[in-house]
PDB file of C-alpha atoms in Angstrom:
ATOM      1  CA  UNK A   1      -7.588 -21.236-284.665  1.00  0.00           C
ATOM      2  CA  UNK A   2     -10.306 -19.638-282.658  1.00  0.00           C
ATOM      3  CA  UNK A   3      -9.013 -17.070-280.042  1.00  0.00           C
ATOM      4  CA  UNK A   4     -10.383 -15.193-277.194  1.00  0.00           C
ATOM      5  CA  UNK A   5      -8.678 -11.903-276.004  1.00  0.00           C
ATOM      6  CA  UNK A   6      -9.433  -9.956-272.852  1.00  0.00           C
ATOM      7  CA  UNK A   7      -7.241  -6.790-272.895  1.00  0.00           C
ATOM      8  CA  UNK A   8      -8.263  -5.519-269.347  1.00  0.00           C
ATOM      9  CA  UNK A   9      -6.732  -7.777-266.562  1.00  0.00           C
ATOM     10  CA  UNK A  10      -8.251  -5.630-263.795  1.00  0.00           C
ATOM     11  CA  UNK A  11     -10.778  -2.639-263.632  1.00  0.00           C
ATOM     12  CA  UNK A  12     -11.834  -0.636-260.578  1.00  0.00           C
ATOM     13  CA  UNK A  13     -15.447   0.884-260.848  1.00  0.00           C
ATOM     14  CA  UNK A  14     -17.428   2.920-258.648  1.00  0.00           C
ATOM     15  CA  UNK A  15     -20.583   1.288-256.953  1.00  0.00           C
ATOM     16  CA  UNK A  16     -23.740   2.081-259.056  1.00  0.00           C
ATOM     17  CA  UNK A  17     -21.813   2.880-262.224  1.00  0.00           C
ATOM     18  CA  UNK A  18     -22.026   1.161-265.215  1.00  0.00           C
ATOM     19  CA  UNK A  19     -19.277  -1.224-266.499  1.00  0.00           C
ATOM     20  CA  UNK A  20     -18.222  -2.632-269.614  1.00  0.00           C
ATOM     21  CA  UNK A  21     -15.882  -5.501-270.105  1.00  0.00           C
ATOM     22  CA  UNK A  22     -14.009  -5.982-273.146  1.00  0.00           C
ATOM     23  CA  UNK A  23     -13.819  -9.223-275.308  1.00  0.00           C
ATOM     24  CA  UNK A  24     -12.577  -9.696-278.883  1.00  0.00           C
ATOM     25  CA  UNK A  25     -12.738 -12.969-280.640  1.00  0.00           C
ATOM     26  CA  UNK A  26     -11.351 -14.685-283.677  1.00  0.00           C
ATOM     27  CA  UNK A  27     -12.856 -17.119-285.728  1.00  0.00           C
ATOM     28  CA  UNK A  28     -13.513 -18.077-289.545  1.00  0.00           C
ATOM     29  CA  UNK A  29     -16.533 -20.101-288.731  1.00  0.00           C
ATOM     30  CA  UNK A  30     -19.979 -18.111-289.465  1.00  0.00           C
ATOM     31  CA  UNK A  31     -21.670 -20.173-286.541  1.00  0.00           C
ATOM     32  CA  UNK A  32     -20.284 -19.718-282.942  1.00  0.00           C
ATOM     33  CA  UNK A  33     -21.517 -18.822-279.658  1.00  0.00           C
ATOM     34  CA  UNK A  34     -20.472 -16.418-277.053  1.00  0.00           C
ATOM     35  CA  UNK A  35     -20.500 -16.732-273.154  1.00  0.00           C
ATOM     36  CA  UNK A  36     -19.621 -14.675-270.129  1.00  0.00           C
ATOM     37  CA  UNK A  37     -18.831 -16.325-266.920  1.00  0.00           C
ATOM     38  CA  UNK A  38     -18.424 -14.856-263.397  1.00  0.00           C
ATOM     39  CA  UNK A  39     -15.928 -16.355-260.966  1.00  0.00           C
ATOM     40  CA  UNK A  40     -16.230 -14.720-257.608  1.00  0.00           C
ATOM     41  CA  UNK A  41     -13.555 -14.959-254.904  1.00  0.00           C
ATOM     42  CA  UNK A  42     -15.251 -18.373-253.644  1.00  0.00           C
ATOM     43  CA  UNK A  43     -14.140 -19.730-256.771  1.00  0.00           C
ATOM     44  CA  UNK A  44     -16.984 -21.256-258.511  1.00  0.00           C
ATOM     45  CA  UNK A  45     -17.873 -20.609-262.121  1.00  0.00           C
ATOM     46  CA  UNK A  46     -21.451 -18.771-262.821  1.00  0.00           C
ATOM     47  CA  UNK A  47     -22.852 -18.703-266.280  1.00  0.00           C
ATOM     48  CA  UNK A  48     -23.904 -15.130-266.941  1.00  0.00           C
ATOM     49  CA  UNK A  49     -25.212 -14.832-270.705  1.00  0.00           C
ATOM     50  CA  UNK A  50     -25.085 -16.357-274.009  1.00  0.00           C
ATOM     51  CA  UNK A  51     -25.035 -14.775-277.552  1.00  0.00           C
ATOM     52  CA  UNK A  52     -25.417 -16.838-280.683  1.00  0.00           C
ATOM     53  CA  UNK A  53     -23.905 -15.547-283.885  1.00  0.00           C
ATOM     54  CA  UNK A  54     -27.011 -15.623-285.857  1.00  0.00           C
ATOM     55  CA  UNK A  55     -28.761 -13.900-283.171  1.00  0.00           C
ATOM     56  CA  UNK A  56     -30.308 -10.408-284.580  1.00  0.00           C
ATOM     57  CA  UNK A  57     -30.648  -8.823-281.014  1.00  0.00           C
ATOM     58  CA  UNK A  58     -28.025  -8.327-278.239  1.00  0.00           C
ATOM     59  CA  UNK A  59     -28.469 -10.836-275.450  1.00  0.00           C
ATOM     60  CA  UNK A  60     -29.703  -9.408-271.876  1.00  0.00           C
ATOM     61  CA  UNK A  61     -30.035 -11.111-268.502  1.00  0.00           C
ATOM     62  CA  UNK A  62     -31.199  -8.632-265.797  1.00  0.00           C
ATOM     63  CA  UNK A  63     -28.331  -6.300-265.317  1.00  0.00           C
ATOM     64  CA  UNK A  64     -26.135  -8.133-267.908  1.00  0.00           C
ATOM     65  CA  UNK A  65     -26.162  -7.422-271.387  1.00  0.00           C
ATOM     66  CA  UNK A  66     -23.862  -8.430-274.242  1.00  0.00           C
ATOM     67  CA  UNK A  67     -22.724  -5.552-276.755  1.00  0.00           C
ATOM     68  CA  UNK A  68     -22.514  -7.892-279.774  1.00  0.00           C
ATOM     69  CA  UNK A  69     -20.731  -6.219-282.878  1.00  0.00           C
ATOM     70  CA  UNK A  70     -20.338  -8.937-285.178  1.00  0.00           C
ATOM     71  CA  UNK A  71     -18.319  -6.985-287.852  1.00  0.00           C
ATOM     72  CA  UNK A  72     -15.466  -5.991-285.002  1.00  0.00           C
ATOM     73  CA  UNK A  73     -15.682  -9.289-283.758  1.00  0.00           C
ATOM     74  CA  UNK A  74     -16.274  -8.273-280.322  1.00  0.00           C
ATOM     75  CA  UNK A  75     -18.695  -9.278-277.438  1.00  0.00           C
ATOM     76  CA  UNK A  76     -18.384  -6.791-274.591  1.00  0.00           C
ATOM     77  CA  UNK A  77     -20.213  -7.644-271.116  1.00  0.00           C
ATOM     78  CA  UNK A  78     -21.988  -4.504-269.944  1.00  0.00           C
ATOM     79  CA  UNK A  79     -23.106  -4.575-266.273  1.00  0.00           C
ATOM     80  CA  UNK A  80     -25.560  -2.014-265.583  1.00  0.00           C
ATOM     81  CA  UNK A  81     -25.767  -0.152-261.972  1.00  0.00           C
ATOM     82  CA  UNK A  82     -22.957  -2.100-260.573  1.00  0.00           C
ATOM     83  CA  UNK A  83     -23.130  -3.650-257.041  1.00  0.00           C
ATOM     84  CA  UNK A  84     -20.479  -4.574-254.533  1.00  0.00           C
ATOM     85  CA  UNK A  85     -21.087  -8.192-255.114  1.00  0.00           C
ATOM     86  CA  UNK A  86     -20.322  -7.729-258.766  1.00  0.00           C
ATOM     87  CA  UNK A  87     -16.631  -7.892-257.747  1.00  0.00           C
ATOM     88  CA  UNK A  88     -15.275 -11.075-259.210  1.00  0.00           C
ATOM     89  CA  UNK A  89     -13.227 -12.280-262.101  1.00  0.00           C
ATOM     90  CA  UNK A  90     -14.944 -12.593-265.624  1.00  0.00           C
ATOM     91  CA  UNK A  91     -14.229 -14.722-268.367  1.00  0.00           C
ATOM     92  CA  UNK A  92     -15.448 -14.215-271.990  1.00  0.00           C
ATOM     93  CA  UNK A  93     -15.513 -17.724-273.661  1.00  0.00           C
ATOM     94  CA  UNK A  94     -16.453 -18.795-277.288  1.00  0.00           C
ATOM     95  CA  UNK A  95     -17.742 -22.147-278.471  1.00  0.00           C
ATOM     96  CA  UNK A  96     -15.334 -23.698-280.835  1.00  0.00           C
ATOM     97  CA  UNK A  97     -17.885 -25.327-283.132  1.00  0.00           C
ATOM     98  CA  UNK A  98     -15.275 -27.636-284.392  1.00  0.00           C
ATOM     99  CA  UNK A  99     -16.918 -30.730-286.044  1.00  0.00           C
ATOM    100  CA  UNK A 100     -15.791 -33.331-283.573  1.00  0.00           C
ATOM    101  CA  UNK A 101     -17.925 -35.062-281.181  1.00  0.00           C
ATOM    102  CA  UNK A 102     -18.663 -32.393-278.927  1.00  0.00           C
ATOM    103  CA  UNK A 103     -18.620 -28.394-278.841  1.00  0.00           C
ATOM    104  CA  UNK A 104     -15.952 -27.168-276.838  1.00  0.00           C
ATOM    105  CA  UNK A 105     -15.692 -23.721-275.217  1.00  0.00           C
ATOM    106  CA  UNK A 106     -12.332 -21.690-275.189  1.00  0.00           C
ATOM    107  CA  UNK A 107     -11.735 -18.920-272.560  1.00  0.00           C
ATOM    108  CA  UNK A 108     -10.240 -15.933-272.304  1.00  0.00           C
ATOM    109  CA  UNK A 109      -7.915 -14.855-269.666  1.00  0.00           C
ATOM    110  CA  UNK A 110     -10.202 -12.927-267.676  1.00  0.00           C
ATOM    111  CA  UNK A 111     -10.615  -9.251-266.119  1.00  0.00           C
ATOM    112  CA  UNK A 112     -10.575  -9.004-262.452  1.00  0.00           C
ATOM    113  CA  UNK A 113     -13.401  -6.371-261.500  1.00  0.00           C
ATOM    114  CA  UNK A 114     -13.510  -4.566-258.232  1.00  0.00           C
ATOM    115  CA  UNK A 115     -16.308  -2.438-257.471  1.00  0.00           C
ATOM    116  CA  UNK A 116     -15.543   0.427-255.015  1.00  0.00           C
ATOM    117  CA  UNK A 117     -18.180   1.561-252.506  1.00  0.00           C
TER     118      UNK A 117
ATOM    119  CA  UNK B   1     -27.917 -24.767-259.672  1.00  0.00           C
ATOM    120  CA  UNK B   2     -26.801 -27.379-261.818  1.00  0.00           C
ATOM    121  CA  UNK B   3     -26.458 -30.866-259.634  1.00  0.00           C
ATOM    122  CA  UNK B   4     -22.442 -31.021-260.015  1.00  0.00           C
ATOM    123  CA  UNK B   5     -20.145 -32.363-257.347  1.00  0.00           C
ATOM    124  CA  UNK B   6     -16.673 -32.769-257.469  1.00  0.00           C
ATOM    125  CA  UNK B   7     -14.468 -35.033-255.001  1.00  0.00           C
ATOM    126  CA  UNK B   8     -12.290 -34.360-253.203  1.00  0.00           C
ATOM    127  CA  UNK B   9     -12.493 -30.730-253.010  1.00  0.00           C
ATOM    128  CA  UNK B  10      -9.049 -30.355-251.808  1.00  0.00           C
ATOM    129  CA  UNK B  11      -5.890 -32.514-252.240  1.00  0.00           C
ATOM    130  CA  UNK B  12      -2.165 -32.321-251.352  1.00  0.00           C
ATOM    131  CA  UNK B  13      -0.197 -35.397-252.781  1.00  0.00           C
ATOM    132  CA  UNK B  14       3.455 -36.286-253.280  1.00  0.00           C
ATOM    133  CA  UNK B  15       5.180 -36.307-257.021  1.00  0.00           C
ATOM    134  CA  UNK B  16       4.859 -39.534-258.496  1.00  0.00           C
ATOM    135  CA  UNK B  17       1.707 -40.757-256.645  1.00  0.00           C
ATOM    136  CA  UNK B  18      -1.544 -41.558-258.725  1.00  0.00           C
ATOM    137  CA  UNK B  19      -4.519 -39.277-258.146  1.00  0.00           C
ATOM    138  CA  UNK B  20      -8.127 -39.565-259.249  1.00  0.00           C
ATOM    139  CA  UNK B  21     -10.728 -36.800-259.133  1.00  0.00           C
ATOM    140  CA  UNK B  22     -14.306 -37.557-259.386  1.00  0.00           C
ATOM    141  CA  UNK B  23     -17.179 -35.363-260.900  1.00  0.00           C
ATOM    142  CA  UNK B  24     -20.679 -36.308-260.302  1.00  0.00           C
ATOM    143  CA  UNK B  25     -23.848 -34.950-262.117  1.00  0.00           C
ATOM    144  CA  UNK B  26     -27.489 -35.513-261.446  1.00  0.00           C
ATOM    145  CA  UNK B  27     -28.895 -33.626-264.592  1.00  0.00           C
ATOM    146  CA  UNK B  28     -28.267 -36.459-267.006  1.00  0.00           C
ATOM    147  CA  UNK B  29     -26.454 -34.438-269.190  1.00  0.00           C
ATOM    148  CA  UNK B  30     -24.651 -36.231-272.111  1.00  0.00           C
ATOM    149  CA  UNK B  31     -21.473 -34.132-272.166  1.00  0.00           C
ATOM    150  CA  UNK B  32     -19.136 -33.648-269.507  1.00  0.00           C
ATOM    151  CA  UNK B  33     -15.496 -31.934-269.354  1.00  0.00           C
ATOM    152  CA  UNK B  34     -12.599 -31.563-267.277  1.00  0.00           C
ATOM    153  CA  UNK B  35     -10.569 -28.087-267.227  1.00  0.00           C
ATOM    154  CA  UNK B  36      -7.683 -27.033-265.324  1.00  0.00           C
ATOM    155  CA  UNK B  37      -7.287 -23.007-264.210  1.00  0.00           C
ATOM    156  CA  UNK B  38      -4.269 -21.601-263.894  1.00  0.00           C
ATOM    157  CA  UNK B  39      -3.263 -18.047-263.138  1.00  0.00           C
ATOM    158  CA  UNK B  40      -2.964 -16.135-266.504  1.00  0.00           C
ATOM    159  CA  UNK B  41      -4.235 -18.977-268.572  1.00  0.00           C
ATOM    160  CA  UNK B  42      -7.954 -18.880-268.025  1.00  0.00           C
ATOM    161  CA  UNK B  43      -9.551 -22.448-268.035  1.00  0.00           C
ATOM    162  CA  UNK B  44      -7.998 -24.863-270.463  1.00  0.00           C
ATOM    163  CA  UNK B  45      -9.648 -28.223-271.585  1.00  0.00           C
ATOM    164  CA  UNK B  46      -8.188 -31.399-270.559  1.00  0.00           C
ATOM    165  CA  UNK B  47     -10.626 -34.037-271.568  1.00  0.00           C
ATOM    166  CA  UNK B  48     -14.164 -34.225-272.452  1.00  0.00           C
ATOM    167  CA  UNK B  49     -16.877 -37.075-272.624  1.00  0.00           C
ATOM    168  CA  UNK B  50     -19.994 -37.324-275.177  1.00  0.00           C
ATOM    169  CA  UNK B  51     -21.457 -40.312-273.662  1.00  0.00           C
ATOM    170  CA  UNK B  52     -20.659 -43.256-271.633  1.00  0.00           C
ATOM    171  CA  UNK B  53     -17.374 -44.949-272.521  1.00  0.00           C
ATOM    172  CA  UNK B  54     -16.942 -41.912-275.085  1.00  0.00           C
ATOM    173  CA  UNK B  55     -14.116 -39.712-274.250  1.00  0.00           C
ATOM    174  CA  UNK B  56     -11.557 -37.489-276.342  1.00  0.00           C
ATOM    175  CA  UNK B  57      -8.621 -35.448-275.553  1.00  0.00           C
ATOM    176  CA  UNK B  58      -8.686 -31.554-275.097  1.00  0.00           C
ATOM    177  CA  UNK B  59      -5.635 -29.066-275.417  1.00  0.00           C
ATOM    178  CA  UNK B  60      -3.744 -30.061-272.340  1.00  0.00           C
ATOM    179  CA  UNK B  61      -4.488 -33.899-272.113  1.00  0.00           C
ATOM    180  CA  UNK B  62      -0.962 -34.994-271.566  1.00  0.00           C
ATOM    181  CA  UNK B  63      -0.448 -36.703-268.254  1.00  0.00           C
ATOM    182  CA  UNK B  64      -4.176 -37.191-267.737  1.00  0.00           C
ATOM    183  CA  UNK B  65      -6.755 -40.076-268.414  1.00  0.00           C
ATOM    184  CA  UNK B  66     -10.200 -40.071-267.913  1.00  0.00           C
ATOM    185  CA  UNK B  67     -12.880 -42.687-267.808  1.00  0.00           C
ATOM    186  CA  UNK B  68     -16.882 -42.500-267.820  1.00  0.00           C
ATOM    187  CA  UNK B  69     -18.717 -45.702-267.222  1.00  0.00           C
ATOM    188  CA  UNK B  70     -21.893 -44.129-266.138  1.00  0.00           C
ATOM    189  CA  UNK B  71     -23.675 -40.988-267.229  1.00  0.00           C
ATOM    190  CA  UNK B  72     -23.557 -39.257-264.091  1.00  0.00           C
ATOM    191  CA  UNK B  73     -19.953 -40.077-263.379  1.00  0.00           C
ATOM    192  CA  UNK B  74     -16.616 -38.631-265.170  1.00  0.00           C
ATOM    193  CA  UNK B  75     -13.170 -39.398-263.410  1.00  0.00           C
ATOM    194  CA  UNK B  76      -9.814 -37.552-264.210  1.00  0.00           C
ATOM    195  CA  UNK B  77      -6.522 -39.740-263.414  1.00  0.00           C
ATOM    196  CA  UNK B  78      -3.272 -38.201-262.975  1.00  0.00           C
ATOM    197  CA  UNK B  79      -1.188 -41.164-263.505  1.00  0.00           C
ATOM    198  CA  UNK B  80       1.934 -40.116-261.882  1.00  0.00           C
ATOM    199  CA  UNK B  81       1.394 -36.496-260.487  1.00  0.00           C
ATOM    200  CA  UNK B  82       4.010 -33.906-261.099  1.00  0.00           C
ATOM    201  CA  UNK B  83       4.423 -30.359-259.620  1.00  0.00           C
ATOM    202  CA  UNK B  84       3.131 -28.881-262.764  1.00  0.00           C
ATOM    203  CA  UNK B  85      -0.179 -30.414-262.470  1.00  0.00           C
ATOM    204  CA  UNK B  86      -0.628 -28.360-259.140  1.00  0.00           C
ATOM    205  CA  UNK B  87      -3.953 -26.643-260.260  1.00  0.00           C
ATOM    206  CA  UNK B  88      -7.511 -26.121-259.622  1.00  0.00           C
ATOM    207  CA  UNK B  89      -9.512 -28.513-261.688  1.00  0.00           C
ATOM    208  CA  UNK B  90     -13.310 -27.814-262.714  1.00  0.00           C
ATOM    209  CA  UNK B  91     -15.622 -30.312-264.135  1.00  0.00           C
ATOM    210  CA  UNK B  92     -18.554 -29.022-266.311  1.00  0.00           C
ATOM    211  CA  UNK B  93     -21.802 -30.434-268.072  1.00  0.00           C
ATOM    212  CA  UNK B  94     -23.683 -29.261-271.058  1.00  0.00           C
ATOM    213  CA  UNK B  95     -26.355 -30.503-273.039  1.00  0.00           C
ATOM    214  CA  UNK B  96     -28.068 -29.561-276.491  1.00  0.00           C
ATOM    215  CA  UNK B  97     -26.686 -30.246-280.227  1.00  0.00           C
ATOM    216  CA  UNK B  98     -23.216 -31.745-279.510  1.00  0.00           C
ATOM    217  CA  UNK B  99     -23.224 -30.016-276.352  1.00  0.00           C
ATOM    218  CA  UNK B 100     -23.531 -26.459-277.713  1.00  0.00           C
ATOM    219  CA  UNK B 101     -25.522 -25.145-274.726  1.00  0.00           C
ATOM    220  CA  UNK B 102     -23.827 -23.241-272.091  1.00  0.00           C
ATOM    221  CA  UNK B 103     -21.812 -25.335-269.623  1.00  0.00           C
ATOM    222  CA  UNK B 104     -22.570 -25.564-266.030  1.00  0.00           C
ATOM    223  CA  UNK B 105     -19.444 -26.087-263.704  1.00  0.00           C
ATOM    224  CA  UNK B 106     -18.597 -27.999-260.524  1.00  0.00           C
ATOM    225  CA  UNK B 107     -17.408 -26.284-257.425  1.00  0.00           C
ATOM    226  CA  UNK B 108     -13.744 -27.130-258.571  1.00  0.00           C
ATOM    227  CA  UNK B 109     -10.942 -29.341-256.658  1.00  0.00           C
ATOM    228  CA  UNK B 110      -7.822 -27.759-255.449  1.00  0.00           C
ATOM    229  CA  UNK B 111      -4.950 -29.975-255.993  1.00  0.00           C
ATOM    230  CA  UNK B 112      -1.438 -29.492-254.800  1.00  0.00           C
ATOM    231  CA  UNK B 113       1.614 -31.737-255.638  1.00  0.00           C
ATOM    232  CA  UNK B 114       4.541 -31.311-253.466  1.00  0.00           C
TER     233      UNK B 114
END
């Protein structure tokens, strides 16, 4: 069965430093997708970045990049030059390809990132 | 921002009463999902829909039912609320082949069952 693991329940980082949030996954399907979402204290879920299993290059979106290491089954999120507004809960997620009527996403338990001024 | 609203945003109800949460989208996306979020569990899928009147169960569907009579609306019903259903409920939508694109989430509904 597919599984997403985030081993860092919480992290503290100094403002302007880069930060890496860890995510490992487990799947036997060759076709899958990986996502990162941000949940600030206000509660909404914000889509950040996506990586497909067949994508040759690591995904990037502004200050966010995904360090995709397929052989190690890891999909770490890198945030460059962290800002106070980056303080939030971050969820790694994987599209469960299944072969049912719709794709479903499974989520990790999240990492709470706190940026220190 | 994706046009997704949820109502109500907050609700307190008593054990044993029925509760219906509504998700409304203006994006005309085919796929809609209901999740619950509890501390230590991330988000878990309750039910999902792949079209009008087409729904299926997720991993934590016991005690919940759904209906989708229009593309834009997806209703989640707790037939007889229990304290274990106290949670934050999120609706999400997606598109693409079998809904494979990223999901966009509504603002959430905080439900408390006393």
